[in-house]
Short mmCIF file of C-alpha atoms in Angstrom, two decimals:
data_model
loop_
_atom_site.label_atom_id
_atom_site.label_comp_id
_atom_site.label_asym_id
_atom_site.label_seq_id
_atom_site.Cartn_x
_atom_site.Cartn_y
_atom_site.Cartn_z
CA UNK A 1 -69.66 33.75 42.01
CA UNK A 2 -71.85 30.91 42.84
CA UNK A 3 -70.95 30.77 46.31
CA UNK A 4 -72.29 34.18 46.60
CA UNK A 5 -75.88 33.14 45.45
CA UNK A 6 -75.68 30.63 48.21
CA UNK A 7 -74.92 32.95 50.76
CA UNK A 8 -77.59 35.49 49.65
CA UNK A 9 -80.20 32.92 49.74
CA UNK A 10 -78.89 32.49 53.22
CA UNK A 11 -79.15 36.14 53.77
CA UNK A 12 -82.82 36.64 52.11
CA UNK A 13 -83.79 33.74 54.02
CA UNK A 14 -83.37 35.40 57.71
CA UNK A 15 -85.61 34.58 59.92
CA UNK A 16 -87.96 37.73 60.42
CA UNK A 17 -89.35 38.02 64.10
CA UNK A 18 -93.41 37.87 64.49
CA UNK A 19 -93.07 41.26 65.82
CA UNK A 20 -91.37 43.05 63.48
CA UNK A 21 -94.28 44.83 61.86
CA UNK A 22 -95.40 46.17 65.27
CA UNK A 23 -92.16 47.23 66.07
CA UNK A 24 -92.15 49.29 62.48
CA UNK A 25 -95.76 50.54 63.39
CA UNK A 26 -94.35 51.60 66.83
CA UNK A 27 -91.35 53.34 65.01
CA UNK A 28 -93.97 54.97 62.63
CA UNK A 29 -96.09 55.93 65.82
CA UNK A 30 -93.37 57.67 67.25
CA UNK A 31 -91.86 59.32 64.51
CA UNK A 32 -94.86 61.13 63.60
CA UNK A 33 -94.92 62.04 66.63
CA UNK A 34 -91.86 63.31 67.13
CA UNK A 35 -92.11 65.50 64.23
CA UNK A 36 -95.87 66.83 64.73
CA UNK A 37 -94.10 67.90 67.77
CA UNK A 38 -91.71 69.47 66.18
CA UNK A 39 -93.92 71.36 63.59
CA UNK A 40 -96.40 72.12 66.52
CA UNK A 41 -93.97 74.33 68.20
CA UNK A 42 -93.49 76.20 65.86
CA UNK A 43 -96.94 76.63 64.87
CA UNK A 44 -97.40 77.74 68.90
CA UNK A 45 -94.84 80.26 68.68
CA UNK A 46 -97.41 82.16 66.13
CA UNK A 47 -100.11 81.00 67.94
CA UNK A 48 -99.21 82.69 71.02
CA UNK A 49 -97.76 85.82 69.21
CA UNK A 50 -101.59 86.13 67.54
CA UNK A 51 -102.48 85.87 71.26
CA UNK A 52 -100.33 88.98 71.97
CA UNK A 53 -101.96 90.82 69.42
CA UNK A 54 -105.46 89.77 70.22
CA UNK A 55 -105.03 91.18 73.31
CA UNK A 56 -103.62 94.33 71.93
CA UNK A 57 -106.29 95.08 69.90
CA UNK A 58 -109.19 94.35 72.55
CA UNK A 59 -107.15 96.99 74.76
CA UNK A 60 -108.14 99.26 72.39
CA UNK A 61 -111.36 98.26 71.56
CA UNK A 62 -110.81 98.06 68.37
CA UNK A 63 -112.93 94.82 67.42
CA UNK A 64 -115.08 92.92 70.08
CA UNK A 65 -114.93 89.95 67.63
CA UNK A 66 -111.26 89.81 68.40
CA UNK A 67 -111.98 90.90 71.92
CA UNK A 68 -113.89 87.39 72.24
CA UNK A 69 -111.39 85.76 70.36
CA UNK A 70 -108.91 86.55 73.15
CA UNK A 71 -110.78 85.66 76.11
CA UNK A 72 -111.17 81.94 74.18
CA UNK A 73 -107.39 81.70 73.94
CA UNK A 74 -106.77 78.97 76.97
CA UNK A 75 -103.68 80.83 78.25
CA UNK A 76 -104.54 83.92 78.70
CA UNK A 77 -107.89 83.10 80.60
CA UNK A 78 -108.41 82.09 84.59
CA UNK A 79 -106.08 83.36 87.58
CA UNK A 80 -102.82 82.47 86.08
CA UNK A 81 -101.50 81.41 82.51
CA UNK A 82 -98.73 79.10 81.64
CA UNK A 83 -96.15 80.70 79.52
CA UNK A 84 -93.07 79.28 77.75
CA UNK A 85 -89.63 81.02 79.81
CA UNK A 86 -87.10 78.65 77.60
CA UNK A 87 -87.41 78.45 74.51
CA UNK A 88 -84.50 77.17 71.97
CA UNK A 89 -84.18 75.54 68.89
CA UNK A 90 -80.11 75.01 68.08
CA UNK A 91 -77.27 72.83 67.92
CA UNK A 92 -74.16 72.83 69.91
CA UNK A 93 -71.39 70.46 69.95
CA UNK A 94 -73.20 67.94 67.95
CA UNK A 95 -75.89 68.03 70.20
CA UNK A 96 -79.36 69.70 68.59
CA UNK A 97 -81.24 71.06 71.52
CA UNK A 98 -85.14 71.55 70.69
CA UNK A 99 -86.31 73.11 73.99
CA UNK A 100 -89.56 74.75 75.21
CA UNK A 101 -89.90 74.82 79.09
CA UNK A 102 -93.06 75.83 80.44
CA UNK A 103 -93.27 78.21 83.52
CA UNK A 104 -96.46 78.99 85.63
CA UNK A 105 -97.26 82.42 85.99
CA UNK A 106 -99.87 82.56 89.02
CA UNK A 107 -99.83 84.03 92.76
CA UNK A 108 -99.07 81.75 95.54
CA UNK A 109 -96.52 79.19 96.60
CA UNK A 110 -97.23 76.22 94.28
CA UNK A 111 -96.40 77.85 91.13
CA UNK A 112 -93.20 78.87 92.10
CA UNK A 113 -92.27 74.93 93.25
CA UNK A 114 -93.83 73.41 90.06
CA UNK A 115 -91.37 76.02 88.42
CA UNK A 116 -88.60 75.07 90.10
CA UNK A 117 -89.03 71.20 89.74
CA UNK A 118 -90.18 71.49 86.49
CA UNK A 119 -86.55 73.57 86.14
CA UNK A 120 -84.71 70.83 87.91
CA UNK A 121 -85.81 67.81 85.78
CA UNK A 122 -84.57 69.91 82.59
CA UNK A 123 -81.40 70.65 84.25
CA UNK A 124 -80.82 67.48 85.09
CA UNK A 125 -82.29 65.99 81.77
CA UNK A 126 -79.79 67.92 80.12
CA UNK A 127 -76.97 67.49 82.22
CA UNK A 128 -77.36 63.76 81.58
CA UNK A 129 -78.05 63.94 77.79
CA UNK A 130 -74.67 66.40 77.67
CA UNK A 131 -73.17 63.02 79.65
CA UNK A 132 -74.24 60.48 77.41
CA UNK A 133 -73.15 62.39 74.44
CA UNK A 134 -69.70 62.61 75.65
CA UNK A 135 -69.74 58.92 76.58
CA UNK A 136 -70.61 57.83 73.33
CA UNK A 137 -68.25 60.05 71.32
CA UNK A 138 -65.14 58.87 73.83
CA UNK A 139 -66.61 54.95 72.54
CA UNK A 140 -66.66 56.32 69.25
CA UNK A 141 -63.16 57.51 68.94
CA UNK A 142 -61.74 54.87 70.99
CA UNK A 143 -63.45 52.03 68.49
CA UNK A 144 -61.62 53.79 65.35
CA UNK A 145 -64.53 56.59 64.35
CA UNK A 146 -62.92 59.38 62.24
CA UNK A 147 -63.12 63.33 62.99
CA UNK A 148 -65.12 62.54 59.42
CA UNK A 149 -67.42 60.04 60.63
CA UNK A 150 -68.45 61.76 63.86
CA UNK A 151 -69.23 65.25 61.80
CA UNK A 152 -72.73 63.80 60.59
CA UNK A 153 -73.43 62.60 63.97
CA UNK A 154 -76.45 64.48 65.70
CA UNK A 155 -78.28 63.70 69.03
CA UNK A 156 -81.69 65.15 69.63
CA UNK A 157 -82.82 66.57 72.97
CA UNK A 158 -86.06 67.45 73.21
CA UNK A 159 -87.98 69.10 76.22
CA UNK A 160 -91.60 70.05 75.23
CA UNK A 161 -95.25 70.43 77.41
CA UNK A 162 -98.44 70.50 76.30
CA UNK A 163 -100.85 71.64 78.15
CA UNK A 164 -103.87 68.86 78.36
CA UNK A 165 -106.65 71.29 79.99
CA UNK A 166 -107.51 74.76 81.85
CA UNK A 167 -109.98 76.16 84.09
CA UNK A 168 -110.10 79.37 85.71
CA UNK A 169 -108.46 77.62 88.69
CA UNK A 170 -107.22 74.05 87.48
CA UNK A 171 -104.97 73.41 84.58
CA UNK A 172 -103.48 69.72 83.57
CA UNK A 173 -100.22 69.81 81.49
CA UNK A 174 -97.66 67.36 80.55
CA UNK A 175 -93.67 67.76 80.37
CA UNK A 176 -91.68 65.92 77.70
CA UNK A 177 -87.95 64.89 77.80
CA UNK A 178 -86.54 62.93 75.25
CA UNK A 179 -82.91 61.90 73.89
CA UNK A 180 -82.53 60.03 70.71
CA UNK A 181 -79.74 58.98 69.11
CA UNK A 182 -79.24 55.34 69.72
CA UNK A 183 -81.59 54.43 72.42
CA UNK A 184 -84.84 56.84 72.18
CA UNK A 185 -85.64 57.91 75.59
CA UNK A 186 -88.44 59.57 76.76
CA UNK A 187 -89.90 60.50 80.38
CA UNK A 188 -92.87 62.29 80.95
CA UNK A 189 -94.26 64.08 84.22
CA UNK A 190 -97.13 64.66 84.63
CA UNK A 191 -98.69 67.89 86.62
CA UNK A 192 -102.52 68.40 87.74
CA UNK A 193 -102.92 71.64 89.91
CA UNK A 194 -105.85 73.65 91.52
CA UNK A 195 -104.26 77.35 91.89
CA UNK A 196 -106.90 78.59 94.01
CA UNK A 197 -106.40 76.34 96.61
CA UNK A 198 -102.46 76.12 95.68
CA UNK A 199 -102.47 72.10 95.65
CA UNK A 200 -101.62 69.59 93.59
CA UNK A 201 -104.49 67.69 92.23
CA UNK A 202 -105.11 63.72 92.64
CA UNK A 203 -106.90 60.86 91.25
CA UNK A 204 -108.71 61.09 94.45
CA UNK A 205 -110.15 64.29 93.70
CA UNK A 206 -111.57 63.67 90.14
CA UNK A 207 -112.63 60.25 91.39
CA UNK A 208 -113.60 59.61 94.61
CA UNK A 209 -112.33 57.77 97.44
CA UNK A 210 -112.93 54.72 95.66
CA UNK A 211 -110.20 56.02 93.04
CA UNK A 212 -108.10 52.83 93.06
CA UNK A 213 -110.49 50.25 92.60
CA UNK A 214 -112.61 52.24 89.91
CA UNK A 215 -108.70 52.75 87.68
CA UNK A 216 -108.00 49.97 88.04
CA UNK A 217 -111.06 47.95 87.21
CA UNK A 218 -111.30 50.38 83.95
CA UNK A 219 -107.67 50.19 82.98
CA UNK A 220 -107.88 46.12 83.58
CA UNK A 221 -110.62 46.56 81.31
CA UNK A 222 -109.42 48.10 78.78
CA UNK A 223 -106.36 45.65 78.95
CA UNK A 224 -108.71 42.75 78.65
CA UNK A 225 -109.98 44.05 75.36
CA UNK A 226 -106.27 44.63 73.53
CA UNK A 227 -106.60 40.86 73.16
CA UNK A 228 -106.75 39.65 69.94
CA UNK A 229 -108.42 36.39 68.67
CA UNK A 230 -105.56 35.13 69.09
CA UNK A 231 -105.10 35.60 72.36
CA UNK A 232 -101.89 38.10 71.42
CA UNK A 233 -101.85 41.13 73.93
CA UNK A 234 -98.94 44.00 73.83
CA UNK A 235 -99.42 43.99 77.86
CA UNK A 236 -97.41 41.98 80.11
CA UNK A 237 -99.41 39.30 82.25
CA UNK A 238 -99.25 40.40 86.21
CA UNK A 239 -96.52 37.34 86.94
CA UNK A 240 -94.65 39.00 83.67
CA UNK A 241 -94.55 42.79 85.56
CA UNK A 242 -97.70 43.80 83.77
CA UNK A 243 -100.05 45.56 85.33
CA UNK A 244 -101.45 45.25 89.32
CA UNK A 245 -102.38 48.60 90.97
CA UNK A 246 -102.50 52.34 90.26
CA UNK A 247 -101.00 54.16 93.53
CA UNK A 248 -100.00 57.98 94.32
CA UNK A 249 -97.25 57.65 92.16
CA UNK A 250 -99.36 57.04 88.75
CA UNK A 251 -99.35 60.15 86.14
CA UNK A 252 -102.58 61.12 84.69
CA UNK A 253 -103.97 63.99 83.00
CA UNK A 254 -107.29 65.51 82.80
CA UNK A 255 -108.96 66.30 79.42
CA UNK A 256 -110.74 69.47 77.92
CA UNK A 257 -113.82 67.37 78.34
CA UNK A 258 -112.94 66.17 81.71
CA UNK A 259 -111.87 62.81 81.46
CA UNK A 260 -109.01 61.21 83.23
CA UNK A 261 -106.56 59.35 81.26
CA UNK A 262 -103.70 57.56 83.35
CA UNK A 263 -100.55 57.02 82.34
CA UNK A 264 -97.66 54.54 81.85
CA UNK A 265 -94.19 54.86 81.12
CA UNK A 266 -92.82 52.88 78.15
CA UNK A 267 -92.18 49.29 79.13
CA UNK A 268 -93.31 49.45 82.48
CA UNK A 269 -96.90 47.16 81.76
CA UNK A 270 -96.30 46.34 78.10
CA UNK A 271 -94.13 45.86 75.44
CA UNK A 272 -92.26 49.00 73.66
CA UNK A 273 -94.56 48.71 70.85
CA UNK A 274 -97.52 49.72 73.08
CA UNK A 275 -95.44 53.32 73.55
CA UNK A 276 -96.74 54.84 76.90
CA UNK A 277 -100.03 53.31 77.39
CA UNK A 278 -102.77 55.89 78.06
CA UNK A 279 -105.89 55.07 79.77
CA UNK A 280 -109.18 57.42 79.87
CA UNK A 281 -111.46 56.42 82.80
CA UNK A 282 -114.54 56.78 82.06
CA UNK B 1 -100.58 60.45 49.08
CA UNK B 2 -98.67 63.07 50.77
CA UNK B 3 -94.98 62.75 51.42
CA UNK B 4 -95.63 61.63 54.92
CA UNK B 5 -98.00 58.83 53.81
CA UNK B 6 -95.55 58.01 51.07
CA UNK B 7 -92.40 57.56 53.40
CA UNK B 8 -94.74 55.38 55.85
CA UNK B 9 -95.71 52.92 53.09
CA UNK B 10 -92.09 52.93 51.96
CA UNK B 11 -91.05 51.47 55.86
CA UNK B 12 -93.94 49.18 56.06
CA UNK B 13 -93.53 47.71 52.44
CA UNK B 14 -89.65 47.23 52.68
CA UNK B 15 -89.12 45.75 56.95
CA UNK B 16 -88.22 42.90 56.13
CA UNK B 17 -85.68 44.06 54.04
CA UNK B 18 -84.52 46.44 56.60
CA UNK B 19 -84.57 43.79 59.59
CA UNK B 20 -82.36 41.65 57.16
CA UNK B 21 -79.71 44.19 56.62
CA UNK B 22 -79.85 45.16 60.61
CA UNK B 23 -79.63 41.48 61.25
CA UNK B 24 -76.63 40.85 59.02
CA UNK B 25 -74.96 43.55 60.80
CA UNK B 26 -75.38 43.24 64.36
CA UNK B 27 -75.76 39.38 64.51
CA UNK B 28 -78.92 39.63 67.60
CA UNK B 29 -82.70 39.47 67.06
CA UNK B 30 -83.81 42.00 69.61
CA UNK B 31 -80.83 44.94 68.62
CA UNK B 32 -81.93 44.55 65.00
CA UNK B 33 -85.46 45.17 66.07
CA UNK B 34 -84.65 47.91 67.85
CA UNK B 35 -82.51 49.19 65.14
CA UNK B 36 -85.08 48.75 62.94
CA UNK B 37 -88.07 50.46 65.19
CA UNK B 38 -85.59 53.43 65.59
CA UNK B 39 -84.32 54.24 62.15
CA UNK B 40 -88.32 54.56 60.71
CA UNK B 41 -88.95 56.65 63.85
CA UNK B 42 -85.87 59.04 62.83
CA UNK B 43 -86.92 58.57 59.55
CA UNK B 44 -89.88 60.29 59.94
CA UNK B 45 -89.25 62.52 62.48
CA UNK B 46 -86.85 64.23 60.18
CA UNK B 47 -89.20 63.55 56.64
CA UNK B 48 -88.41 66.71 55.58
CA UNK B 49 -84.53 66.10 55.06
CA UNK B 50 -85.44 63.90 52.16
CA UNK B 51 -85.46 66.10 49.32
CA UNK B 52 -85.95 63.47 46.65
CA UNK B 53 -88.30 61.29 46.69
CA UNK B 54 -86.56 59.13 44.34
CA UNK B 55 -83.68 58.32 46.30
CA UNK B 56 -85.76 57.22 49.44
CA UNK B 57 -83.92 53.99 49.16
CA UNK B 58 -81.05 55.19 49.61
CA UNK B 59 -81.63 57.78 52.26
CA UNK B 60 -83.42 55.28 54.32
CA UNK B 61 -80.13 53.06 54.18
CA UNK B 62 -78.24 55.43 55.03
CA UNK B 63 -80.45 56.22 58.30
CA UNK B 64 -80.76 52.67 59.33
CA UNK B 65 -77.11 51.84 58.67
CA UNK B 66 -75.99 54.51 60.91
CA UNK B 67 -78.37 53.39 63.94
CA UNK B 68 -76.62 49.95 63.52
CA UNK B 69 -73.14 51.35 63.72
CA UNK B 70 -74.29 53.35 66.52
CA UNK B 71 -75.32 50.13 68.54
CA UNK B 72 -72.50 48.48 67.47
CA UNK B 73 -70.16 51.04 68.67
CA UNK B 74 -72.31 51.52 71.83
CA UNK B 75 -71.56 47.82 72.97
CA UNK B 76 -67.77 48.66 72.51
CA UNK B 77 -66.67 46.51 69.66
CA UNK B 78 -67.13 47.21 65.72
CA UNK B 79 -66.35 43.60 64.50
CA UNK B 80 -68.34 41.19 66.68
CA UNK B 81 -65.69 38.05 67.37
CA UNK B 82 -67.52 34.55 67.25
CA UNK B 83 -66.42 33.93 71.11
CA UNK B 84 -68.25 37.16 71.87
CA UNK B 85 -71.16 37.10 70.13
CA UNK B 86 -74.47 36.94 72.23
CA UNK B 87 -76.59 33.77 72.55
CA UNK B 88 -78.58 33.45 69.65
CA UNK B 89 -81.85 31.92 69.57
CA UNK B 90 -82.79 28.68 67.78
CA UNK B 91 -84.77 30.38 65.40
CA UNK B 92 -82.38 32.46 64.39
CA UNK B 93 -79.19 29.90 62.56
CA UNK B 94 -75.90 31.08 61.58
CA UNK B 95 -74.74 29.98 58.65
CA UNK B 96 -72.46 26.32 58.98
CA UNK B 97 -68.76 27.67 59.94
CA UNK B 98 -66.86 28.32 56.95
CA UNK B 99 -69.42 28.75 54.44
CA UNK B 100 -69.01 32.32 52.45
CA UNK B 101 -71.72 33.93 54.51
CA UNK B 102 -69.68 33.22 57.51
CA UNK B 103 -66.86 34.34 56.38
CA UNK B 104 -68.89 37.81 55.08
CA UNK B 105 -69.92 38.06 58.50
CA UNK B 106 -66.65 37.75 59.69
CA UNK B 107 -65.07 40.70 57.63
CA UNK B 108 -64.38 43.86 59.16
CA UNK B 109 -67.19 46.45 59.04
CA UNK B 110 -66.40 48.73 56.65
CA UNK B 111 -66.02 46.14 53.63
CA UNK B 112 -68.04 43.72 55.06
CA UNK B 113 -71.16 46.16 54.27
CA UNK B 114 -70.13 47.58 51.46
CA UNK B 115 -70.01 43.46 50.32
CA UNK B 116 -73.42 43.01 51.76
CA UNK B 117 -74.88 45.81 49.97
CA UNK B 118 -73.50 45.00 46.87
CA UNK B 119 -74.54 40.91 46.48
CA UNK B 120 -77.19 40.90 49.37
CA UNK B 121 -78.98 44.17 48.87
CA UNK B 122 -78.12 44.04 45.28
CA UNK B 123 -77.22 47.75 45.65
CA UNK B 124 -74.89 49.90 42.91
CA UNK B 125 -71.61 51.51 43.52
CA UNK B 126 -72.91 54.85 43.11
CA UNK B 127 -75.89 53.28 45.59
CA UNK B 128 -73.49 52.11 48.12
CA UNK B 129 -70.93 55.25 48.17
CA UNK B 130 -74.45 57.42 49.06
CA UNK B 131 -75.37 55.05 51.77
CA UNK B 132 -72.24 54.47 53.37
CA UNK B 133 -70.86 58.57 52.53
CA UNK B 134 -67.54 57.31 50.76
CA UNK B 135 -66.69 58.48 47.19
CA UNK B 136 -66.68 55.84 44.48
CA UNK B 137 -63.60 54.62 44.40
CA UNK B 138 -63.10 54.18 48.33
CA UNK B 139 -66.66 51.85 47.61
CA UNK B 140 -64.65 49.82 44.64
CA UNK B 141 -61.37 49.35 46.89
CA UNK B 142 -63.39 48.39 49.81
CA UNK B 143 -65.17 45.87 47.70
CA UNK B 144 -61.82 44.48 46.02
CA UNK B 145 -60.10 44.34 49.04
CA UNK B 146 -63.63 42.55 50.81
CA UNK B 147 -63.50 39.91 47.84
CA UNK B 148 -59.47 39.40 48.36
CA UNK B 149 -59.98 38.30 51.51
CA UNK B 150 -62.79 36.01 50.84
CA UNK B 151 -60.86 34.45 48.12
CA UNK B 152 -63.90 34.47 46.02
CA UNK B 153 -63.33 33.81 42.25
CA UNK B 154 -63.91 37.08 40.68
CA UNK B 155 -63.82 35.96 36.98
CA UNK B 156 -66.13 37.02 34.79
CA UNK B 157 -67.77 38.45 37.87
CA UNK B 158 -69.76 41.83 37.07
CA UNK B 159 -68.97 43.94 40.05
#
C-alpha cells in the first residue's frame, strides 16, 4: 500500500488557487443570503398579517397606540401599497419553487405596466428554469443517472422583492430571480417610480443633470479604494471589461434615508466574488 | 457560536480540503472553484437540514460531492478521457502517466471516489456509504472492485 501514500501526498499536495478563500467567503456571502431570504419571507407573511390586524383594530378605535402603529407600517401608507399577488412555497417535479411576486396596487397607468412586466420576467424566469431542469435531467439519464440518483435531486427557484423605500408618492423596490442547482443564477431588476406623476424615476431625477459624471466619479471612487496594499482589486481594469460609464440602462435603488446606491450585475465589472456590486452615491 | 457561525467556520477552516476533493474529481481549476463557492453557498442556505452537528463532515461531503457530479454531468461526460480533458494550467500538474494517482483518476466515477475518499480523505466505510448514499456493502464492493483494477497489493492492507 505504499504506492497509495505516494499518490495521497500527490493528492494533499494540490495546488490550491490564491482565490480560493474569497471564493468560500463569496459562497458564505451568498448563502446567508439566500437563507435570510428565505426566513425573511416568512417572517413577512406575519408581518403583513399583524398589518391586517392593526388596521382592524384602528377601524374600531380600539387603541390609538395601534392606530399609530399602522399608519408606520410602510405598505399600507401613501397613494398606493405594494402587495404580494403570488405567493408559493412548494415543490413540483423536482423543482422547489419559493415564490413571492410583488404587485402594485395604485390608480393610474404605470402600475398596471410595472405589473405586467414585473409578471412577464417571472413567467419567463420560470419558463426557462422549467427548461433547464428538463435539460439537465435528459443529460442526467442519458450519462447513466438512476431513477435512484435523480430522487434527491432538487433545483431551487426563487422569485423574491424587497422593497428598498416608500413615500407617499415614490417607492424603490427590487425583484429577485434566482435558479440554483449547478450554476447559481441570479438577475435582479430594479424599479424606481413616482405614482403621482405615473413615471418611472431616473438617476437624473435624484441627481441632477450632471448624473453621469457625479456616478461615475463616486463609483470610480469607491473602486479605487477596494485596492489592497497589494495592489489586489476584485474589479476588472477598464481594458479587462471593468467598469467605464453608468447609462439609462444602470439599476439603482433609493434608500429609506435617501441615498442612491447603483447597481451591477454579477460579473459584469468584477469578479464573482464581488457578488453584485452595490454603490451608494453620496 | 450559533449554528450558523459554527457551519461558516467549518467551510472556512476545511477549503482546502474541499477544493482538493473538487479538484480530484473534475480535473479543472476554475470548475472546482466554482464547485467549491457553490456547495458552502447551498450549504448554508439550507443550514437547517443538518440535524447533527456531529456529522457536519459528512453532510458537507455529501453537498459538495453532488455539485461536482452535477458539473460533471452538465458537461456531458461522467469519466473525463485524457484526450478530452481541458487545458490545464502550469500550476496545476497531473501526476507523471502511469503513476497510481493517474490511474485513480482514471477509474470510473463511482469507485474512483469511493477510492479517493477512503486513502485521500481518509474517510470510513460507514463515512463513505453516508456521503456517497450507498449501503455498506455496495461502498466495500466498489472499493474491491476500485483496488482490482488498480492492481494494488492489498496484503495486509487495512481497508
Amino acid at each position: 500500500m505504499n504506492e497509495f501514500k505516494n499518490a495521497k501526498e500527490a493528492y494533499d499536495n494540490t495546488p490550491i488557487p490564491a482565490e480560493l478563500s474569497e471564493r468560500v467567503q463569496a459562497g458564505v456571502r451568498e448563502g446567508k443570503a439566500r437563507y435570510r431570504a428565505r426566513r425573511g419571507r416568512t417572517i413577512r407573511r406575519w408581518g403583513a398579517t399583524a398589518a391586517c390586524f392593526a388596521v382592524l383594530l384602528a377601524g374600531l378605535n380600539l387603541s390609538p397606540t395601534i392606530a399609530k402603529a399602522a399608519a408606520e407600517v410602510p405598505v399600507l401608507g401613501g397613494l398606493f401599497q405594494v402587495l404580494t399577488f403570488v405567493d408559493y412555497d412548494k415543490t413540483e417535479d423536482g423543482i422547489h419553487y419559493d415564490v413571492t411576486v410583488p404587485q402594485l396596487e395604485a390608480e393610474g397607468a404605470l402600475a398596471e405596466r410595472v405589473n405586467a412586466v414585473v409578471q412577464e420576467k417571472v413567467d419567463a424566469h420560470l419558463a426557462k428554469a422549467q427548461q433547464d431542469w428538463d435539460d439537465y435531467r435528459e443529460a442526467f439519464f442519458a450519462t447513466g443517472g438512476t431513477e435512484e440518483e435523480w430522487a434527491d435531486r432538487e433545483m431551487d427557484v426563487l422569485v423574491d422583492y424587497e422593497i428598498k423605500s416608500q413615500t407617499d408618492t415614490r417607492v424603490s423596490f427590487v425583484v429577485t430571480l434566482a435558479e440554483g442547482w449547478v450554476a447559481s443564477m441570479q438577475e435582479r431588476y430594479y424599479y424606481n417610480l413616482d405614482l403621482s406623476e405615473n413615471r418611472d424615476l431616473t438617476l437624473r431625477d435624484y441627481l441632477g443633470e450632471d448624473w453621469v459624471n457625479v456616478c461615475n466619479a463616486s463609483i470610480q471612487e469607491q473602486i479605487d479604494a477596494s485596492v489592497d496594499e497589494e495592489g489586489f482589486t476584485l474589479f476588472f481594469t477598464p481594458e479587462m471589461g471593468g467598469f467605464t460609464t453608468v447609462d439609462e440602462t444602470t439599476g439603482f435603488y433609493v434608500r429609506e434615508d435617501g441615498t442612491v446606491v447603483v447597481c451591477f450585475p454579477e460579473y459584469s465589472i468584477a469578479a464573482g466574488a464581488a457578488g453584485m456590486p452595490e454603490f451608494p452615491i453620496a | 457560536m450559533t449554528k450558523e457561525e459554527t457551519l461558516t467556520s467549518f467551510l472556512i477552516e476545511t477549503q482546502t480540503r474541499s477544493y482538493r476533493l473538487a479538484y480530484s474529481v473534475l480535473h479543472n481549476r476554475e470548475e472546482a472553484l466554482d464547485a467549491v463557492q457553490t456547495a458552502v453557498c447551498r450549504a448554508l442556505e439550507r443550514q437547517d437540514s443538518l440535524r447533527d452537528p456531529g456529522a457536519v463532515k459528512t453532510w458537507f461531503t455529501r453537498i459538495l460531492m453532488n455539485t461536482c457530479n452535477d458539473t460533471l454531468r452538465q458537461r456531458g461526460r461522467v469519466v473525463p478521457f485524457p484526450e478530452e480533458r481541458p487545458e490545464l494550467g502550469q500550476e496545476d500538474p497531473e501526476p507523471a502517466d502511469d503513476t497510481l494517482a493517474q490511474r485513480v483518476n482514471a477509474l470510473p466515477a463511482e469507485v474512483g471516489t469511493v477510492i479517493k475518499l477512503r486513502f485521500y480523505e481518509e474517510l470510513t466505510l460507514k463515512e463513505i456509504g453516508e456521503v456517497t448514499g450507498q449501503n455498506i456493502s455496495t461502498v466495500k464492493s466498489r472499493l474491491y472492485a476500485g483496488l482490482r483494477k488498480l492492481r494494488v497489493a492489498m496484503e495486509g492492507a487495512e481497508i
